[in-house]
CSV table of C-alpha atoms and ligand atoms in Angstrom, one decimal:
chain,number,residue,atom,x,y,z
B,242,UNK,CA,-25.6,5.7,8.7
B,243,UNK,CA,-24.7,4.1,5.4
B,244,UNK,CA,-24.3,6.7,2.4
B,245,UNK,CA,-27.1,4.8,-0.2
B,246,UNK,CA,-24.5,5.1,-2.6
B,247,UNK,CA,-22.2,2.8,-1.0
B,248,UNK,CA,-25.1,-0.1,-0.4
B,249,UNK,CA,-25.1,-0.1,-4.6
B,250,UNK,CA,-21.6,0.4,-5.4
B,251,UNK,CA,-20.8,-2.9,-7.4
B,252,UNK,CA,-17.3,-3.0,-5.7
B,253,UNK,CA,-18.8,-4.0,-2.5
B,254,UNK,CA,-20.0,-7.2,-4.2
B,255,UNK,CA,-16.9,-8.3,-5.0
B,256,UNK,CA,-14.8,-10.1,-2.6
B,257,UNK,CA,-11.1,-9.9,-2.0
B,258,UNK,CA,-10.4,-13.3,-3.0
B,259,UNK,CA,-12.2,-13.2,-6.5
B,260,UNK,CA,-11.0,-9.5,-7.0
B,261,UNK,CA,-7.4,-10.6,-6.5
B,262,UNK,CA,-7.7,-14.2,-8.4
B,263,UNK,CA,-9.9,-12.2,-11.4
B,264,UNK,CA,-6.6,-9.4,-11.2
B,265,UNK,CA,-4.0,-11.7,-11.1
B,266,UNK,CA,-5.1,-14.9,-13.5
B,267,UNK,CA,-3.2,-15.9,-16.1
B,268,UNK,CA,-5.9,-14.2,-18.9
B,269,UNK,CA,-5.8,-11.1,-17.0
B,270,UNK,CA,-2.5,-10.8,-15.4
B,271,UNK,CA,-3.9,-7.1,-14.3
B,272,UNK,CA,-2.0,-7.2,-10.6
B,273,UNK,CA,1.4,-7.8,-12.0
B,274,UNK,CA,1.5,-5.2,-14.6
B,275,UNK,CA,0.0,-2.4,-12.3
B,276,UNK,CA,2.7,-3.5,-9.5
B,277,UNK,CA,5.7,-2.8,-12.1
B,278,UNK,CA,4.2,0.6,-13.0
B,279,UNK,CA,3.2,1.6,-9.3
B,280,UNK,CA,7.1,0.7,-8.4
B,281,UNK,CA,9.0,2.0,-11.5
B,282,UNK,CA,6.9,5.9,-10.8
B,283,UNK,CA,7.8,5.4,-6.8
B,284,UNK,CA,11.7,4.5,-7.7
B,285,UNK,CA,11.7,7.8,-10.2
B,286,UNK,CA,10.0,10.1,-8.2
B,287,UNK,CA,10.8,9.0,-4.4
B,288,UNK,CA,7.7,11.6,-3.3
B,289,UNK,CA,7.4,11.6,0.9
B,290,UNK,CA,3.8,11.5,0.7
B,291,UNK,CA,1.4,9.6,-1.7
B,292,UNK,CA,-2.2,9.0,-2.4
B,293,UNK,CA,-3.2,5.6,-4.1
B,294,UNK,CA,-6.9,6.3,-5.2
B,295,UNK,CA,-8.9,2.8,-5.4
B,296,UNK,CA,-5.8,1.0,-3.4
B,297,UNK,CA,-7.9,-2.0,-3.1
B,298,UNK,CA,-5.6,-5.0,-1.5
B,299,UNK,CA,-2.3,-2.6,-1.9
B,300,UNK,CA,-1.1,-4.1,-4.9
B,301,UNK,CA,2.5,-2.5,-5.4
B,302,UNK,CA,2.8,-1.2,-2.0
B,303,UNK,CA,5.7,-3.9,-1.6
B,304,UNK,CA,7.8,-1.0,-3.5
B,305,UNK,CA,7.2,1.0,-0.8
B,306,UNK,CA,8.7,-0.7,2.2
B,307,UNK,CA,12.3,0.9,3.3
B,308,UNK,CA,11.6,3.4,0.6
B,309,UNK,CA,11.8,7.2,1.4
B,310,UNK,CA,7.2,7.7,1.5
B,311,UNK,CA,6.3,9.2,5.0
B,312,UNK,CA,3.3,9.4,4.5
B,313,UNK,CA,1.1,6.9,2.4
B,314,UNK,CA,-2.8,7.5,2.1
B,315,UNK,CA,-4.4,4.2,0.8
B,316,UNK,CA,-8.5,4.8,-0.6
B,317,UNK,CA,-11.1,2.6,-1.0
B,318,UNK,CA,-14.7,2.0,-0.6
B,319,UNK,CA,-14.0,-1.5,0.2
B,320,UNK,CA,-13.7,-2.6,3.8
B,321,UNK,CA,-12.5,-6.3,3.4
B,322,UNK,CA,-9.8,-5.1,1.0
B,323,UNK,CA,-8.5,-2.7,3.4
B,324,UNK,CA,-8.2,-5.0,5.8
B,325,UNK,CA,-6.5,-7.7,4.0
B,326,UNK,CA,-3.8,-4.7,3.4
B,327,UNK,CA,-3.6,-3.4,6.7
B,328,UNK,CA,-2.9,-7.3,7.1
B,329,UNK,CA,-0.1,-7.0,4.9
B,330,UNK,CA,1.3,-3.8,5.2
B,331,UNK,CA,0.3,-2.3,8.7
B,332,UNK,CA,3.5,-3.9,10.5
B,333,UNK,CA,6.1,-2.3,7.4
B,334,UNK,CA,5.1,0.8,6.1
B,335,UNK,CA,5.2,3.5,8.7
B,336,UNK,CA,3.0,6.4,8.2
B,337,UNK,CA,0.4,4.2,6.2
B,338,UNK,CA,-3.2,5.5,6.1
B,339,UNK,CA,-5.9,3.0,5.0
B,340,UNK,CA,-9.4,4.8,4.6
B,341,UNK,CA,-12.5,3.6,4.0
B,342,UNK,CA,-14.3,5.9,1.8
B,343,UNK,CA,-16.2,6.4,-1.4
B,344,UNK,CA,-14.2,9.2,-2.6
B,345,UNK,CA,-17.2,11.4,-3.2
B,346,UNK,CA,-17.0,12.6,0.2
B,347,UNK,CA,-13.3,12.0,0.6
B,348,UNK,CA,-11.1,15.1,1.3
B,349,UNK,CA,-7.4,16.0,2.1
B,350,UNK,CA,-5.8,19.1,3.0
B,351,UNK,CA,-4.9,21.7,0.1
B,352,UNK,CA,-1.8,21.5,-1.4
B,353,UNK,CA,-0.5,18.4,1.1
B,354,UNK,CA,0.8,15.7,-1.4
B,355,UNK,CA,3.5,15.3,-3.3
B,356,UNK,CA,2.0,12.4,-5.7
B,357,UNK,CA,-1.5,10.9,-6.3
B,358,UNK,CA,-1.6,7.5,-8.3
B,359,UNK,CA,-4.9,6.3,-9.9
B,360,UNK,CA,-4.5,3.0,-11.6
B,361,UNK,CA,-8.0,1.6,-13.4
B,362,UNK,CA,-9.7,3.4,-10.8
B,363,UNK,CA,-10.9,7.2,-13.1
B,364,UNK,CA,-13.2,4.1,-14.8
B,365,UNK,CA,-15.4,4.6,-12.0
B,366,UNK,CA,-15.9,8.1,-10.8
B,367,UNK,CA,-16.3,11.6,-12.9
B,368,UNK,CA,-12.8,12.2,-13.8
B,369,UNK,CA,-13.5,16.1,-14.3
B,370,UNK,CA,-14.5,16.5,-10.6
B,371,UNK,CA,-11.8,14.2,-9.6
B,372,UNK,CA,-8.9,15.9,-11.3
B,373,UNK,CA,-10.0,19.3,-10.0
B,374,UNK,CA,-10.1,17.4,-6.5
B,375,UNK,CA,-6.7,15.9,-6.8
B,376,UNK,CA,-4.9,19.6,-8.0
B,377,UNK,CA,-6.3,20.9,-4.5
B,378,UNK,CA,-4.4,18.2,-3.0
B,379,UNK,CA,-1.1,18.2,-4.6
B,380,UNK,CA,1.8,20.2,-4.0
B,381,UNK,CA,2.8,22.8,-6.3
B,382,UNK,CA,5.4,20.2,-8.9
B,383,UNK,CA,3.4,17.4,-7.5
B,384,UNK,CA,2.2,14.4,-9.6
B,385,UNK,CA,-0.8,12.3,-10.8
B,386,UNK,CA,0.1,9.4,-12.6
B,387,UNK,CA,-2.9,7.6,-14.3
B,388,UNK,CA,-3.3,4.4,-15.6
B,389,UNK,CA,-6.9,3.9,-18.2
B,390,UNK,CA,-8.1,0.9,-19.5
B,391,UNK,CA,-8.9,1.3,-23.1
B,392,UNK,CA,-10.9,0.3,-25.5
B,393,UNK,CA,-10.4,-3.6,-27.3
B,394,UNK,CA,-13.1,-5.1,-29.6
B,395,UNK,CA,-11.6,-8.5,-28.6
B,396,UNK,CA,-11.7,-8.9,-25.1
B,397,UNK,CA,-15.3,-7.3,-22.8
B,398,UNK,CA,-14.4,-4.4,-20.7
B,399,UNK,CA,-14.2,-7.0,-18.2
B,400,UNK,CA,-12.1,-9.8,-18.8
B,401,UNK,CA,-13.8,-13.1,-18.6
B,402,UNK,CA,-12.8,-15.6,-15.8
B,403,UNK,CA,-14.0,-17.7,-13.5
B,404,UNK,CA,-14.8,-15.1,-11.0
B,405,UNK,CA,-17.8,-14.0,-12.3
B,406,UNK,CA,-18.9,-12.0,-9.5
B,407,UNK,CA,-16.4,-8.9,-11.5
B,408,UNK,CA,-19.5,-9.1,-13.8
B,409,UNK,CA,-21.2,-6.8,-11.3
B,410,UNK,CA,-18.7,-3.8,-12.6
B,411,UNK,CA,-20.2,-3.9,-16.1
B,412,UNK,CA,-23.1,-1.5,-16.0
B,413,UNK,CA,-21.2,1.1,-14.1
B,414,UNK,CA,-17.1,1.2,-15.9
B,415,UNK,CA,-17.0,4.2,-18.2
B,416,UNK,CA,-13.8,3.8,-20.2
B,417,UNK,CA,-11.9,7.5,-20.2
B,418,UNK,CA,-10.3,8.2,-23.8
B,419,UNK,CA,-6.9,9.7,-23.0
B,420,UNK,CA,-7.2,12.6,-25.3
B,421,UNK,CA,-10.0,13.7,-23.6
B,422,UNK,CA,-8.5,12.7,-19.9
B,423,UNK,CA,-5.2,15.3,-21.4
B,424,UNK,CA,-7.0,18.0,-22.5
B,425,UNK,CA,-8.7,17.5,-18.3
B,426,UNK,CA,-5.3,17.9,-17.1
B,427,UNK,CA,-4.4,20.6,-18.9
B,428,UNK,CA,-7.5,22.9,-18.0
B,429,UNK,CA,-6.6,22.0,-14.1
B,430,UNK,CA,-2.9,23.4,-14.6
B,431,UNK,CA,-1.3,19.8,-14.8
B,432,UNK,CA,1.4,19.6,-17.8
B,433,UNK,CA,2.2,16.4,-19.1
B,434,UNK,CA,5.3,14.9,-18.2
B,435,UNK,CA,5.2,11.4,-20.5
B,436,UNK,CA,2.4,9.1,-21.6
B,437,UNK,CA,2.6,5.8,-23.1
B,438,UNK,CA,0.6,2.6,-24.5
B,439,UNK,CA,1.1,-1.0,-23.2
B,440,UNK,CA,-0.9,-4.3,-24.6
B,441,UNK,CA,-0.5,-7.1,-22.3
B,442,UNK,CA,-0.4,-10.8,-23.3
B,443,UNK,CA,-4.5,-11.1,-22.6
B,444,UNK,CA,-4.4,-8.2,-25.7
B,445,UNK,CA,-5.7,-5.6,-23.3
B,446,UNK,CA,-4.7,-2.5,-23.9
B,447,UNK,CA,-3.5,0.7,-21.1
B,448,UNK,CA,-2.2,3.6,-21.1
B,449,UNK,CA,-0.2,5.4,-18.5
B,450,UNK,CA,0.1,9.1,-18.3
B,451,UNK,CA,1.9,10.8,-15.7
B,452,UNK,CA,1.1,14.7,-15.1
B,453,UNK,CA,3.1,17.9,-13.1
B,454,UNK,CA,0.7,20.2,-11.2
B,455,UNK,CA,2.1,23.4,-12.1
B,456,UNK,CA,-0.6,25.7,-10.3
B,457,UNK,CA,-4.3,26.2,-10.5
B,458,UNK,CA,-5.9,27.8,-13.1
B,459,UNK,CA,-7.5,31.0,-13.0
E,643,SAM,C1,-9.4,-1.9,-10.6
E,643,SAM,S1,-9.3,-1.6,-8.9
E,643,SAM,C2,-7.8,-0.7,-8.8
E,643,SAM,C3,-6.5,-1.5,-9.0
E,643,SAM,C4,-5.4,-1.0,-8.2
E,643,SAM,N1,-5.3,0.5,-8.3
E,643,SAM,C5,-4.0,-1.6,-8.7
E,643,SAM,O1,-3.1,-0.8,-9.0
E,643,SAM,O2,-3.8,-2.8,-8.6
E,643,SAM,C6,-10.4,-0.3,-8.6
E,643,SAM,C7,-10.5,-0.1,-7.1
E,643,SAM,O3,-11.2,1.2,-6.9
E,643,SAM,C8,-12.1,1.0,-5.8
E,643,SAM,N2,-13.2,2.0,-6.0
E,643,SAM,C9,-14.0,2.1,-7.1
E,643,SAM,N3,-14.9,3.1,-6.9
E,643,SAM,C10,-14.5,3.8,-5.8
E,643,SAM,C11,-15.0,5.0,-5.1
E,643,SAM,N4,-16.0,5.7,-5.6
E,643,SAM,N5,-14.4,5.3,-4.0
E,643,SAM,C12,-13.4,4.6,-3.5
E,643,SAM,N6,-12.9,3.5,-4.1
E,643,SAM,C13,-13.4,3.1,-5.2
E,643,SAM,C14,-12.6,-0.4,-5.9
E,643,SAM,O4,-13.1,-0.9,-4.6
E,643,SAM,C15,-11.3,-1.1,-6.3
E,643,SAM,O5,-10.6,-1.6,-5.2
């Protein structure tokens, strides 16, 4: 049966096509700037098994290919973006798990992973039950690298393009201040390893923080 939260869950509204031309146009340029981060954290870290929360299309997972992941669990509560993934990456990347879930009621395996990426995807879930969820997955050392959207007076919380079916996401992104998203971290035993701010041409603003489990707290 379907979970009733899935039959509302804006994402489902939006189509691959719109997602990835909203992502990846020239205003928002979202797609390109994600890839580079996804790929500079895999080339650093070279972990053998990863978890890409909110994978959506598998934007990035090109870095992956004849890299040294064994095992790479792709999320997402979106069917059709899955599948134009397993489209493009089913063939290459051995060991690649696409699942179809909201992650609510997804679960791994304690202490299985050795890195769990989240890029713009904390925006829509309750990032205190999700970090303690992720440090049950991770290995001791492992890593969560985050990206957040944050706040700019300038441009919406959604950009504005032609795909205006992303104005479904509106009433349900909750921006996560990073200061508040650290001191999360640090209450789950994570220590921070680096963060950082990036402004993209739209005038958008990110930042990227990237966190070693150390071992779970009391
Ligand atoms: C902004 S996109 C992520 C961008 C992507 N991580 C990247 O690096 O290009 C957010 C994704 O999270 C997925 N998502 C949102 N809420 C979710 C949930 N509760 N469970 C699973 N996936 C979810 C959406 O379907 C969407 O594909």
């Amino acid at each position: 049966m379907k979970n009733r939260r899935d039959t509302v869950n804006p994402w489902l509204s939006i189509s691959a096509a719109d997602y990835e031309g909203h992502m990846g146009s020239p205003g928002v340029r979202q797609l390109e700037f994600l890839s580079r981060v996804f790929g500079g954290l895999m080339r650093e870290f070279e972990p053998e098994s990863v978890v890409v929360l909110g994978c959506a299309t598998g934007n990035g997972f090109e870095h992956i290919e004849g890299g040294r992941v064994r095992r790479l669990v792709g999320l997402d509560i979106n069917p059709e973006y899955l599948d134009v993934c397993r489209t493009r990456y089913g063939e290459n990347i051995p060991g690649l798990e696409l699942v179809r879930a909201n992650f609510v009621s997804f679960d791994l395996e304690a202490a299985s992973i050795d890195f769990v990426h989240a890029a713009l995807f904390f925006e829509y879930v309750d990032p205190a039950a999700a970090v303690e969820k992720i440090s049950r997955w991770l290995k001791p050392l492992g890593i969560l690298a985050v990206v957040l959207q944050l706040p700019n007076d300038s441009c919406g919380t959604v950009s504005e393009t032609v795909f205006t079916s992303l104005k479904a996401l509106e009433p349900t992104i909750r921006l996560v201040d990073p200061a508040l998203f650290a001191r999360l971290v640090r209450e789950h035993g994570f220590s921070e390893l680096r963060s950082a701010r990036e402004t993209l041409a739209s005038g958008k603003e990110f930042f990227l923080g990237v966190y070693r489990f150390e071992s779970a707290q009391g």
